[in-house]
Amino acid sequence: MFCNQCEQTNKGRGCEKIGICGKKAEVADIQDALVAQLRELAHIALQARAKGIIDVAVDDFAAKALFSTLTNVNFDPDALRALQAATLRHAQELAKKAGCPVPADVDAMLAGHVTAITAFAADEDVRSAMQMLLYGLKGVAAYADHAAELGQRDPEVAAFLYRGLVAGSKNDTESRDLGGWLGLALECGKTNLRAMELLETGNIASFGSPSPTKVSLGHRKGKAILISGHDLRDLKALLEQTKGLGINVYTHGEMLPAHGYPELRAYPHLAGHFGTAWQNQQKEMPEFPGAVLFTTNCIQNPKGYEDKVFTCGNVGWPGLTHCENRDFSAVIRKAQELPGFAEDAPGKEVLSGLGREAVLAAAPKVLEAAKAGKLRHIFLVGGCDGARPGRDYYTELVEKIPADCLVLTLACGKFRFFDKDLGELEGLPRLIDMGQCNDAYGAIQVAVALAQALQCGVNDLPLSLVLSWYEQKAVSILLTLLALDVKNIRIGPSLPAFISPNILNVLVEKWGLTPISTADEDLKAILG
């Protein structure tokens, strides 16, 4: 195996025997083969599109299958082989409809395709740009899949996924220099913006517009289920199926923002939030006295407590019970068997649900404070959390940001400081949690609205982005920001292993992308 797609990759170079995430070589090889099959399916889908044939089921499947190759999503070789078989089936059926060559079997789909990312190109810089594109495509696929689950689709998003997958494959007819590859990566960023917009539309249409909500970090006496991941539709189904059963449901990780949606918090047994970010689950989940359900991603090896862990959607771990079609009866039975919490413990409260509409509603106050000199600067400190040393930087940074500044945050990186009381500024909470990683779309729209109100460009705002990255959704969001020409972003805790020195120079020279240093040095550079 060779895998360098996440921030924790071995020695900052690549995992070659077993993934730092726990991914075995067998699983890595199957995922590489699945990506190669999806490249062939993409070629067939583009031929079909040229003939006016758009198969929405294939579009949805392609995004879901590519999503399954992200870090910390599917570790189950049997589930991944089933995706391989389904890819072949979709390819055969679509090829027949389009009147193009029909692959006979999986081997026929793999023939001539490169399955190892390291062999994509002999030129280090071209290979780096191609990897950046592929990992960005994986992030787009994740957001497109989330959106499709809520009935939101754009055929142009699917079309770009196909074009991006075909690029660099045996079926690619275009000749690109390095600039062409970087241009395709930026187009991936633009497509990701659309995918995130679709997801925001789907979330609001399904669950209402988020509004500020205090969320308990304590617990209630009684049976309990903990739900992790990102899929709000899974949470809705779980809440519906546990109505009246005396089981309290707690969110974990990126599910925290779910409390801000009125259609979800209307369920009285949505009791609160338990735990912090994904990388702490092996310490925290054994202490949870109920069943645990993983949706979409961010699972780790549940060794020692696997008897109470369940998966659904794209998530897979060998030996765990996988819940199909949002039937969570097995999770409920396990919760009823387990003791639950013995007594009430109210705990601390944190503020969530400060989505785009809520923040824009407060924009006049923000502008007044800025014009009056009471608001000096706005920091967006967010992104993926992870286990690598050096991430305490983000906690220290937020703690040291002066009291005349606001801190926006989103994604699981916020769990480094989400429960800290930063006080208020002119009646506004200084720490504003805008939600999940996909809510970066909302944060971008807030920045655009503020720039319009101040009649300046986004890069002229008193706004600094200090981001943490871990997996491929973060790559797609970074490409989105670069495609929007957002400059002077700080990123850490380390730079991607797949970025070559020359590509890094381009990112530094054109966009001012900067690695984080120390909290004190970066604050001095930002605030002067």
Short mmCIF file of C-alpha atoms in Angstrom, two decimals:
data_model
loop_
_atom_site.label_atom_id
_atom_site.label_comp_id
_atom_site.label_asym_id
_atom_site.label_seq_id
_atom_site.Cartn_x
_atom_site.Cartn_y
_atom_site.Cartn_z
CA MET A 1 0.00 0.00 0.00
CA PHE A 2 0.92 3.65 -0.25
CA CYS A 3 -1.37 6.29 1.21
CA ASN A 4 -0.54 9.93 1.88
CA GLN A 5 -4.02 11.43 1.74
CA CYS A 6 -4.38 12.46 5.41
CA GLU A 7 -2.46 14.80 7.71
CA GLN A 8 -1.23 12.01 9.98
CA THR A 9 0.43 9.99 7.21
CA ASN A 10 3.51 8.10 8.43
CA LYS A 11 6.62 10.28 8.95
CA GLY A 12 4.99 13.02 6.87
CA ARG A 13 5.59 10.93 3.76
CA GLY A 14 3.14 8.07 3.37
CA CYS A 15 1.80 4.91 5.02
CA GLU A 16 3.24 1.79 3.35
CA LYS A 17 2.44 -1.20 5.59
CA ILE A 18 -0.54 -0.15 7.65
CA GLY A 19 -2.30 3.19 7.89
CA ILE A 20 -1.85 5.41 10.94
CA CYS A 21 -5.67 5.45 10.82
CA GLY A 22 -5.71 1.65 11.23
CA LYS A 23 -6.32 0.90 7.54
CA LYS A 24 -4.75 -2.42 6.54
CA ALA A 25 -2.90 -2.92 3.28
CA GLU A 26 -5.69 -5.14 1.98
CA VAL A 27 -8.25 -2.37 2.49
CA ALA A 28 -5.96 0.25 0.95
CA ASP A 29 -5.47 -1.92 -2.13
CA ILE A 30 -9.21 -2.50 -2.52
CA GLN A 31 -9.85 1.23 -2.21
CA ASP A 32 -7.22 1.99 -4.86
CA ALA A 33 -8.86 -0.59 -7.14
CA LEU A 34 -12.29 0.92 -6.44
CA VAL A 35 -11.03 4.37 -7.43
CA ALA A 36 -9.65 2.87 -10.65
CA GLN A 37 -13.05 1.25 -11.35
CA LEU A 38 -14.78 4.55 -10.69
CA ARG A 39 -12.49 6.17 -13.26
CA GLU A 40 -13.74 3.65 -15.82
CA LEU A 41 -17.36 4.19 -14.73
CA ALA A 42 -16.78 7.94 -15.09
CA HIS A 43 -15.56 7.42 -18.67
CA ILE A 44 -18.74 5.49 -19.49
CA ALA A 45 -20.92 8.11 -17.75
CA LEU A 46 -19.37 10.91 -19.81
CA GLN A 47 -20.01 8.96 -23.01
CA ALA A 48 -23.61 8.48 -21.91
CA ARG A 49 -23.95 12.19 -21.13
CA ALA A 50 -22.68 13.05 -24.61
CA LYS A 51 -25.68 11.10 -25.89
CA GLY A 52 -28.12 12.84 -23.54
CA ILE A 53 -28.29 9.97 -21.03
CA ILE A 54 -28.07 11.06 -17.39
CA ASP A 55 -28.59 8.30 -14.84
CA VAL A 56 -29.18 9.89 -11.43
CA ALA A 57 -28.81 6.54 -9.66
CA VAL A 58 -25.32 6.16 -11.14
CA ASP A 59 -24.45 9.75 -10.19
CA ASP A 60 -25.51 9.11 -6.59
CA PHE A 61 -23.68 5.80 -6.45
CA ALA A 62 -20.43 7.21 -7.84
CA ALA A 63 -20.33 9.93 -5.15
CA LYS A 64 -21.18 7.44 -2.41
CA ALA A 65 -18.55 4.94 -3.56
CA LEU A 66 -15.82 7.59 -3.81
CA PHE A 67 -16.84 8.89 -0.37
CA SER A 68 -16.16 5.39 0.99
CA THR A 69 -12.44 5.78 0.17
CA LEU A 70 -11.96 8.81 2.44
CA THR A 71 -9.91 8.52 5.61
CA ASN A 72 -11.72 6.92 8.58
CA VAL A 73 -14.82 5.91 6.62
CA ASN A 74 -14.83 2.27 5.52
CA PHE A 75 -12.35 -0.26 6.87
CA ASP A 76 -14.43 -3.32 5.96
CA PRO A 77 -12.95 -5.26 3.01
CA ASP A 78 -16.20 -7.16 2.41
CA ALA A 79 -18.21 -3.92 2.20
CA LEU A 80 -15.65 -2.42 -0.18
CA ARG A 81 -15.71 -5.52 -2.40
CA ALA A 82 -19.48 -5.17 -2.54
CA LEU A 83 -18.95 -1.60 -3.80
CA GLN A 84 -16.60 -2.96 -6.44
CA ALA A 85 -19.26 -5.39 -7.60
CA ALA A 86 -21.87 -2.61 -7.65
CA THR A 87 -19.51 -0.39 -9.66
CA LEU A 88 -19.17 -3.12 -12.27
CA ARG A 89 -22.92 -3.60 -12.40
CA HIS A 90 -23.60 0.13 -12.87
CA ALA A 91 -20.89 0.35 -15.52
CA GLN A 92 -22.30 -2.59 -17.47
CA GLU A 93 -25.88 -1.32 -17.37
CA LEU A 94 -24.94 2.25 -18.31
CA ALA A 95 -22.62 1.10 -21.10
CA LYS A 96 -25.47 -0.91 -22.63
CA LYS A 97 -27.75 2.14 -22.51
CA ALA A 98 -25.08 4.33 -24.10
CA GLY A 99 -24.09 1.79 -26.72
CA CYS A 100 -20.42 1.78 -25.73
CA PRO A 101 -18.09 -1.13 -24.85
CA VAL A 102 -19.36 -3.13 -21.88
CA PRO A 103 -16.77 -4.23 -19.29
CA ALA A 104 -16.96 -7.99 -18.78
CA ASP A 105 -15.71 -8.08 -15.21
CA VAL A 106 -13.77 -6.16 -12.57
CA ASP A 107 -10.45 -7.08 -14.19
CA ALA A 108 -11.65 -5.56 -17.46
CA MET A 109 -12.48 -2.32 -15.65
CA LEU A 110 -9.05 -2.24 -14.01
CA ALA A 111 -7.09 -3.08 -17.15
CA GLY A 112 -4.73 -0.26 -18.01
CA HIS A 113 -5.70 1.85 -14.99
CA VAL A 114 -3.15 2.94 -12.44
CA THR A 115 -4.25 1.84 -8.97
CA ALA A 116 -1.38 3.40 -7.01
CA ILE A 117 -1.44 7.18 -6.75
CA THR A 118 2.37 7.30 -6.62
CA ALA A 119 2.61 6.03 -10.20
CA PHE A 120 0.31 8.67 -11.72
CA ALA A 121 3.10 10.71 -13.24
CA ALA A 122 6.86 10.68 -13.31
CA ASP A 123 6.97 14.47 -12.83
CA GLU A 124 6.78 15.22 -9.09
CA ASP A 125 4.85 18.46 -9.55
CA VAL A 126 2.29 17.01 -11.97
CA ARG A 127 1.82 14.06 -9.63
CA SER A 128 1.30 16.47 -6.73
CA ALA A 129 -1.35 18.44 -8.65
CA MET A 130 -3.09 15.20 -9.68
CA GLN A 131 -3.17 14.01 -6.08
CA MET A 132 -4.53 17.37 -4.95
CA LEU A 133 -7.29 16.97 -7.53
CA LEU A 134 -8.15 13.40 -6.53
CA TYR A 135 -8.29 14.20 -2.82
CA GLY A 136 -10.38 17.27 -3.57
CA LEU A 137 -12.74 15.10 -5.62
CA LYS A 138 -13.16 12.80 -2.63
CA GLY A 139 -14.25 15.79 -0.52
CA VAL A 140 -16.70 16.93 -3.21
CA ALA A 141 -18.10 13.39 -3.36
CA ALA A 142 -18.72 13.44 0.40
CA TYR A 143 -20.68 16.68 0.29
CA ALA A 144 -22.55 15.67 -2.87
CA ASP A 145 -23.54 12.41 -1.19
CA HIS A 146 -24.80 14.21 1.92
CA ALA A 147 -26.82 16.56 -0.30
CA ALA A 148 -28.26 13.75 -2.43
CA GLU A 149 -29.47 12.00 0.73
CA LEU A 150 -31.57 15.12 1.30
CA GLY A 151 -32.84 15.24 -2.29
CA GLN A 152 -30.46 17.98 -3.48
CA ARG A 153 -28.53 17.30 -6.69
CA ASP A 154 -26.88 19.21 -9.50
CA PRO A 155 -25.96 17.23 -12.64
CA GLU A 156 -23.04 19.60 -13.16
CA VAL A 157 -21.49 18.48 -9.87
CA ALA A 158 -21.71 14.85 -11.00
CA ALA A 159 -20.35 15.78 -14.44
CA PHE A 160 -17.29 17.40 -12.88
CA LEU A 161 -16.69 14.41 -10.62
CA TYR A 162 -16.62 12.27 -13.76
CA ARG A 163 -14.32 14.66 -15.62
CA GLY A 164 -11.99 14.84 -12.66
CA LEU A 165 -11.86 11.06 -12.31
CA VAL A 166 -11.15 10.56 -16.01
CA ALA A 167 -8.35 13.14 -15.91
CA GLY A 168 -5.02 11.35 -15.91
CA SER A 169 -6.57 7.94 -16.58
CA LYS A 170 -6.04 5.77 -19.67
CA ASN A 171 -9.20 7.34 -21.12
CA ASP A 172 -8.02 10.94 -20.78
CA THR A 173 -7.64 12.56 -24.20
CA GLU A 174 -6.51 15.98 -22.96
CA SER A 175 -2.90 17.08 -22.77
CA ARG A 176 -2.21 19.29 -19.72
CA ASP A 177 0.84 21.07 -18.44
CA LEU A 178 1.22 21.84 -14.73
CA GLY A 179 -0.93 24.95 -15.12
CA GLY A 180 -3.68 22.84 -16.62
CA TRP A 181 -3.64 20.46 -13.67
CA LEU A 182 -3.75 23.32 -11.17
CA GLY A 183 -6.62 24.86 -13.11
CA LEU A 184 -8.54 21.60 -12.83
CA ALA A 185 -7.88 21.53 -9.07
CA LEU A 186 -9.32 25.06 -8.76
CA GLU A 187 -12.35 24.00 -10.79
CA CYS A 188 -12.74 21.23 -8.22
CA GLY A 189 -12.85 23.94 -5.55
CA LYS A 190 -15.61 25.79 -7.40
CA THR A 191 -17.58 22.57 -7.73
CA ASN A 192 -17.18 21.92 -4.03
CA LEU A 193 -18.72 25.32 -3.26
CA ARG A 194 -21.80 24.24 -5.21
CA ALA A 195 -21.91 20.87 -3.44
CA MET A 196 -21.78 22.59 -0.04
CA GLU A 197 -24.50 25.01 -1.15
CA LEU A 198 -26.71 22.05 -2.09
CA LEU A 199 -26.12 20.50 1.30
CA GLU A 200 -26.99 23.68 3.16
CA THR A 201 -30.19 23.95 1.11
CA GLY A 202 -31.06 20.34 1.94
CA ASN A 203 -30.38 20.73 5.66
CA ILE A 204 -32.51 23.86 5.98
CA ALA A 205 -35.35 22.44 3.87
CA SER A 206 -35.36 19.25 5.94
CA PHE A 207 -34.67 20.48 9.46
CA GLY A 208 -35.31 24.24 9.47
CA SER A 209 -32.87 27.12 9.72
CA PRO A 210 -30.38 26.78 12.62
CA SER A 211 -30.73 29.21 15.48
CA PRO A 212 -28.64 29.79 18.63
CA THR A 213 -29.16 26.97 21.11
CA LYS A 214 -27.54 26.05 24.40
CA VAL A 215 -26.44 22.42 24.43
CA SER A 216 -25.81 20.48 27.62
CA LEU A 217 -22.53 18.62 28.04
CA GLY A 218 -24.04 16.71 30.93
CA HIS A 219 -26.42 13.75 30.86
CA ARG A 220 -29.82 12.57 32.02
CA LYS A 221 -30.69 9.50 34.04
CA GLY A 222 -31.78 6.68 31.75
CA LYS A 223 -30.95 4.56 28.71
CA ALA A 224 -28.78 6.21 26.09
CA ILE A 225 -27.61 6.19 22.47
CA LEU A 226 -24.65 8.19 21.18
CA ILE A 227 -24.67 9.19 17.49
CA SER A 228 -21.53 10.35 15.70
CA GLY A 229 -20.60 11.48 12.19
CA HIS A 230 -22.34 14.09 10.05
CA ASP A 231 -25.59 12.75 8.60
CA LEU A 232 -28.52 14.69 10.08
CA ARG A 233 -31.04 12.50 8.27
CA ASP A 234 -29.70 9.51 10.19
CA LEU A 235 -30.16 11.45 13.44
CA LYS A 236 -33.72 12.35 12.48
CA ALA A 237 -34.53 8.69 11.78
CA LEU A 238 -32.98 7.62 15.10
CA LEU A 239 -34.95 10.23 17.03
CA GLU A 240 -38.16 9.15 15.34
CA GLN A 241 -37.53 5.47 16.06
CA THR A 242 -36.72 6.12 19.74
CA LYS A 243 -39.77 8.28 20.48
CA GLY A 244 -41.52 7.21 23.67
CA LEU A 245 -39.01 4.45 24.49
CA GLY A 246 -37.31 6.23 27.36
CA ILE A 247 -34.01 6.35 25.53
CA ASN A 248 -32.06 9.62 25.45
CA VAL A 249 -30.03 10.44 22.35
CA TYR A 250 -26.70 12.28 22.62
CA THR A 251 -24.64 13.76 19.81
CA HIS A 252 -20.92 13.25 19.39
CA GLY A 253 -18.31 15.06 17.30
CA GLU A 254 -19.65 16.86 14.23
CA MET A 255 -23.23 16.03 15.25
CA LEU A 256 -23.11 18.84 17.84
CA PRO A 257 -24.54 21.47 15.44
CA ALA A 258 -27.64 19.28 15.00
CA HIS A 259 -29.04 20.84 18.17
CA GLY A 260 -29.43 24.15 16.34
CA TYR A 261 -31.98 22.80 13.83
CA PRO A 262 -35.57 23.31 15.09
CA GLU A 263 -36.90 20.07 13.55
CA LEU A 264 -34.29 18.08 15.47
CA ARG A 265 -34.24 19.85 18.82
CA ALA A 266 -38.06 19.51 18.90
CA TYR A 267 -37.48 15.93 20.05
CA PRO A 268 -37.31 16.17 23.86
CA HIS A 269 -35.10 13.09 24.11
CA LEU A 270 -32.29 14.78 22.13
CA ALA A 271 -30.58 15.20 25.47
CA GLY A 272 -27.20 16.81 24.86
CA HIS A 273 -23.67 16.27 23.64
CA PHE A 274 -21.12 13.73 24.85
CA GLY A 275 -17.39 13.73 24.17
CA THR A 276 -15.21 15.78 21.89
CA ALA A 277 -13.52 15.17 18.54
CA TRP A 278 -13.16 11.92 16.60
CA GLN A 279 -9.58 11.11 17.68
CA ASN A 280 -10.62 10.87 21.35
CA GLN A 281 -13.33 8.25 20.85
CA GLN A 282 -11.23 5.31 22.04
CA LYS A 283 -10.89 7.04 25.41
CA GLU A 284 -14.39 8.49 25.63
CA MET A 285 -16.71 5.86 24.17
CA PRO A 286 -15.87 3.07 26.63
CA GLU A 287 -17.21 5.42 29.31
CA PHE A 288 -20.54 5.92 27.53
CA PRO A 289 -23.08 3.54 29.14
CA GLY A 290 -25.22 3.04 26.03
CA ALA A 291 -25.13 2.07 22.35
CA VAL A 292 -23.05 3.99 19.81
CA LEU A 293 -24.00 4.64 16.16
CA PHE A 294 -21.53 5.89 13.55
CA THR A 295 -22.86 7.69 10.49
CA THR A 296 -20.82 8.71 7.42
CA ASN A 297 -17.25 8.72 8.80
CA CYS A 298 -14.69 9.35 11.56
CA ILE A 299 -14.67 5.84 13.05
CA GLN A 300 -11.64 4.35 14.83
CA ASN A 301 -10.96 0.77 15.89
CA PRO A 302 -13.58 0.10 18.61
CA LYS A 303 -11.53 -2.70 20.17
CA GLY A 304 -12.75 -3.47 23.66
CA TYR A 305 -16.19 -1.91 23.22
CA GLU A 306 -17.16 -3.23 19.77
CA ASP A 307 -20.19 -5.07 21.19
CA LYS A 308 -22.05 -1.76 21.56
CA VAL A 309 -20.94 -0.01 18.33
CA PHE A 310 -23.03 0.03 15.14
CA THR A 311 -22.52 1.58 11.72
CA CYS A 312 -24.76 2.85 8.94
CA GLY A 313 -24.40 4.60 5.59
CA ASN A 314 -20.85 4.71 4.26
CA VAL A 315 -19.14 3.68 7.48
CA GLY A 316 -17.76 0.18 7.84
CA TRP A 317 -15.64 -1.73 10.34
CA PRO A 318 -15.11 -5.51 10.18
CA GLY A 319 -17.35 -7.43 12.56
CA LEU A 320 -19.69 -4.59 13.51
CA THR A 321 -23.43 -4.71 12.87
CA HIS A 322 -24.25 -2.46 9.90
CA CYS A 323 -27.74 -0.91 9.91
CA GLU A 324 -29.28 -0.88 6.44
CA ASN A 325 -32.00 1.51 5.23
CA ARG A 326 -31.91 3.50 8.49
CA ASP A 327 -33.36 0.60 10.47
CA PHE A 328 -31.86 1.22 13.90
CA SER A 329 -33.74 -1.50 15.77
CA ALA A 330 -30.48 -3.32 16.64
CA VAL A 331 -29.05 -0.11 18.12
CA ILE A 332 -32.21 0.39 20.17
CA ARG A 333 -32.15 -3.18 21.49
CA LYS A 334 -28.54 -2.78 22.60
CA ALA A 335 -29.34 0.54 24.32
CA GLN A 336 -32.15 -1.15 26.21
CA GLU A 337 -29.76 -3.90 27.35
CA LEU A 338 -27.08 -1.51 28.60
CA PRO A 339 -27.40 0.34 31.93
CA GLY A 340 -27.51 3.92 30.69
CA PHE A 341 -26.76 6.79 33.04
CA ALA A 342 -27.57 6.11 36.69
CA GLU A 343 -28.38 9.72 37.57
CA ASP A 344 -28.79 13.22 36.20
CA ALA A 345 -25.69 15.36 35.73
CA PRO A 346 -26.67 18.74 34.21
CA GLY A 347 -23.13 19.71 33.20
CA LYS A 348 -21.84 22.77 31.39
CA GLU A 349 -23.65 24.28 28.40
CA VAL A 350 -22.17 25.43 25.10
CA LEU A 351 -23.75 27.61 22.44
CA SER A 352 -24.39 26.06 19.03
CA GLY A 353 -26.71 26.74 16.09
CA LEU A 354 -25.08 29.98 14.95
CA GLY A 355 -25.56 29.26 11.27
CA ARG A 356 -25.32 31.64 8.35
CA GLU A 357 -28.73 33.29 8.84
CA ALA A 358 -28.14 33.81 12.56
CA VAL A 359 -24.70 35.34 11.99
CA LEU A 360 -25.92 37.56 9.16
CA ALA A 361 -28.74 38.76 11.41
CA ALA A 362 -26.04 39.97 13.79
CA ALA A 363 -24.04 41.60 10.97
CA PRO A 364 -25.29 45.14 11.68
CA LYS A 365 -23.91 44.87 15.24
CA VAL A 366 -20.63 43.57 13.89
CA LEU A 367 -20.37 46.46 11.43
CA GLU A 368 -21.25 49.04 14.07
CA ALA A 369 -18.64 47.61 16.43
CA ALA A 370 -16.01 47.62 13.67
CA LYS A 371 -16.79 51.21 12.65
CA ALA A 372 -16.72 52.36 16.28
CA GLY A 373 -13.30 50.76 16.77
CA LYS A 374 -14.64 48.28 19.31
CA LEU A 375 -14.09 45.28 17.05
CA ARG A 376 -10.49 45.04 15.89
CA HIS A 377 -10.43 41.74 14.02
CA ILE A 378 -12.33 38.53 13.22
CA PHE A 379 -10.60 35.16 13.29
CA LEU A 380 -11.95 32.03 11.64
CA VAL A 381 -10.26 29.19 13.53
CA GLY A 382 -11.61 25.88 12.32
CA GLY A 383 -11.16 22.70 10.35
CA CYS A 384 -10.40 19.07 11.19
CA ASP A 385 -9.03 17.96 14.52
CA GLY A 386 -6.47 15.17 14.81
CA ALA A 387 -4.07 13.39 17.12
CA ARG A 388 -0.71 14.68 15.88
CA PRO A 389 1.25 16.77 18.44
CA GLY A 390 1.13 20.49 17.76
CA ARG A 391 -2.63 20.91 17.65
CA ASP A 392 -2.59 22.59 21.06
CA TYR A 393 -1.56 25.61 18.98
CA TYR A 394 -5.23 26.20 18.15
CA THR A 395 -6.27 26.18 21.80
CA GLU A 396 -3.49 28.57 22.72
CA LEU A 397 -4.27 30.85 19.80
CA VAL A 398 -7.94 31.19 20.73
CA GLU A 399 -7.11 31.75 24.39
CA LYS A 400 -4.69 34.54 23.45
CA ILE A 401 -6.87 36.32 20.88
CA PRO A 402 -7.60 39.75 22.41
CA ALA A 403 -11.00 40.58 23.87
CA ASP A 404 -11.74 43.10 21.09
CA CYS A 405 -11.79 40.28 18.50
CA LEU A 406 -14.40 37.71 17.46
CA VAL A 407 -13.67 34.04 16.85
CA LEU A 408 -15.70 32.14 14.26
CA THR A 409 -15.28 28.38 14.19
CA LEU A 410 -16.63 25.28 12.47
CA ALA A 411 -15.88 21.57 12.03
CA CYS A 412 -14.36 19.33 14.70
CA GLY A 413 -11.28 21.50 15.16
CA LYS A 414 -13.42 23.56 17.52
CA PHE A 415 -13.33 20.84 20.15
CA ARG A 416 -9.93 22.17 21.17
CA PHE A 417 -11.73 25.20 22.64
CA PHE A 418 -15.51 24.86 22.15
CA ASP A 419 -16.30 24.85 25.87
CA LYS A 420 -14.23 27.91 26.77
CA ASP A 421 -16.03 31.04 27.94
CA LEU A 422 -14.63 33.88 25.85
CA GLY A 423 -17.29 36.31 27.00
CA GLU A 424 -19.11 38.82 24.78
CA LEU A 425 -18.29 41.77 22.56
CA GLU A 426 -20.99 44.41 22.19
CA GLY A 427 -23.67 41.86 23.10
CA LEU A 428 -22.31 39.20 20.74
CA PRO A 429 -20.72 35.95 21.91
CA ARG A 430 -17.02 36.17 21.10
CA LEU A 431 -16.94 32.48 20.17
CA ILE A 432 -19.34 31.78 17.30
CA ASP A 433 -19.74 28.13 16.28
CA MET A 434 -21.02 28.04 12.70
CA GLY A 435 -21.43 24.26 12.54
CA GLN A 436 -20.03 21.30 10.67
CA CYS A 437 -17.18 21.33 8.14
CA ASN A 438 -19.69 21.61 5.29
CA ASP A 439 -20.96 24.83 6.84
CA ALA A 440 -17.84 26.46 5.44
CA TYR A 441 -20.26 27.53 2.69
CA GLY A 442 -22.15 29.63 5.23
CA ALA A 443 -18.94 31.13 6.59
CA ILE A 444 -17.90 32.10 3.06
CA GLN A 445 -21.26 33.77 2.45
CA VAL A 446 -20.92 35.71 5.72
CA ALA A 447 -17.50 36.99 4.61
CA VAL A 448 -18.91 37.99 1.21
CA ALA A 449 -21.83 39.84 2.86
CA LEU A 450 -19.50 41.73 5.22
CA ALA A 451 -17.24 42.70 2.31
CA GLN A 452 -20.23 44.00 0.37
CA ALA A 453 -21.43 46.00 3.36
CA LEU A 454 -17.99 47.54 3.82
CA GLN A 455 -17.57 48.01 0.05
CA CYS A 456 -14.31 46.10 -0.10
CA GLY A 457 -12.97 42.74 -1.16
CA VAL A 458 -12.95 39.70 1.13
CA ASN A 459 -9.15 39.93 1.33
CA ASP A 460 -9.49 43.52 2.59
CA LEU A 461 -11.66 42.55 5.55
CA PRO A 462 -10.24 42.52 9.09
CA LEU A 463 -10.55 38.75 8.84
CA SER A 464 -7.92 36.01 9.16
CA LEU A 465 -8.37 32.29 8.46
CA VAL A 466 -6.36 29.91 10.61
CA LEU A 467 -7.23 26.38 9.54
CA SER A 468 -6.44 22.86 10.66
CA TRP A 469 -6.69 19.96 8.25
CA TYR A 470 -6.81 16.19 8.55
CA GLU A 471 -8.65 14.53 5.67
CA GLN A 472 -9.94 15.05 2.15
CA LYS A 473 -12.97 17.23 2.86
CA ALA A 474 -10.52 19.79 4.22
CA VAL A 475 -8.60 19.55 0.94
CA SER A 476 -11.75 20.33 -1.05
CA ILE A 477 -12.58 23.29 1.20
CA LEU A 478 -9.07 24.69 0.82
CA LEU A 479 -9.40 24.38 -2.96
CA THR A 480 -12.71 26.25 -2.70
CA LEU A 481 -11.06 29.11 -0.82
CA LEU A 482 -8.21 29.27 -3.33
CA ALA A 483 -10.69 29.21 -6.23
CA LEU A 484 -12.41 32.21 -4.61
CA ASP A 485 -8.98 33.89 -4.42
CA VAL A 486 -9.01 34.06 -0.62
CA LYS A 487 -5.46 34.89 0.42
CA ASN A 488 -3.13 34.71 3.40
CA ILE A 489 -4.65 31.55 4.90
CA ARG A 490 -2.67 29.92 7.68
CA ILE A 491 -2.82 26.13 7.76
CA GLY A 492 -1.48 23.40 10.02
CA PRO A 493 -0.42 21.56 12.00
CA SER A 494 1.63 20.27 9.06
CA LEU A 495 1.51 20.71 5.31
CA PRO A 496 0.10 17.92 3.11
CA ALA A 497 2.66 15.25 2.22
CA PHE A 498 1.39 15.21 -1.35
CA ILE A 499 2.25 18.88 -1.97
CA SER A 500 5.59 19.14 -3.78
CA PRO A 501 8.00 22.02 -3.01
CA ASN A 502 7.24 23.70 -6.35
CA ILE A 503 3.47 23.42 -5.88
CA LEU A 504 3.87 24.86 -2.39
CA ASN A 505 5.79 27.78 -3.87
CA VAL A 506 2.88 28.46 -6.23
CA LEU A 507 0.43 28.41 -3.31
CA VAL A 508 2.65 30.75 -1.31
CA GLU A 509 3.39 33.19 -4.13
CA LYS A 510 -0.13 33.40 -5.57
CA TRP A 511 -2.28 33.06 -2.45
CA GLY A 512 0.04 33.69 0.48
CA LEU A 513 -0.69 30.28 1.99
CA THR A 514 1.35 30.07 5.19
CA PRO A 515 2.11 27.25 7.64
CA ILE A 516 1.21 28.06 11.23
CA SER A 517 4.15 28.93 13.49
CA THR A 518 3.45 29.77 17.16
CA ALA A 519 0.34 31.39 18.57
CA ASP A 520 2.30 34.46 19.70
CA GLU A 521 4.14 34.90 16.41
CA ASP A 522 1.00 34.47 14.30
CA LEU A 523 -1.04 36.88 16.43
CA LYS A 524 1.72 39.45 16.16
CA ALA A 525 1.85 39.04 12.37
CA ILE A 526 -1.94 39.27 12.02
CA LEU A 527 -2.67 42.08 14.47
CA GLY A 528 0.59 44.01 14.26
#
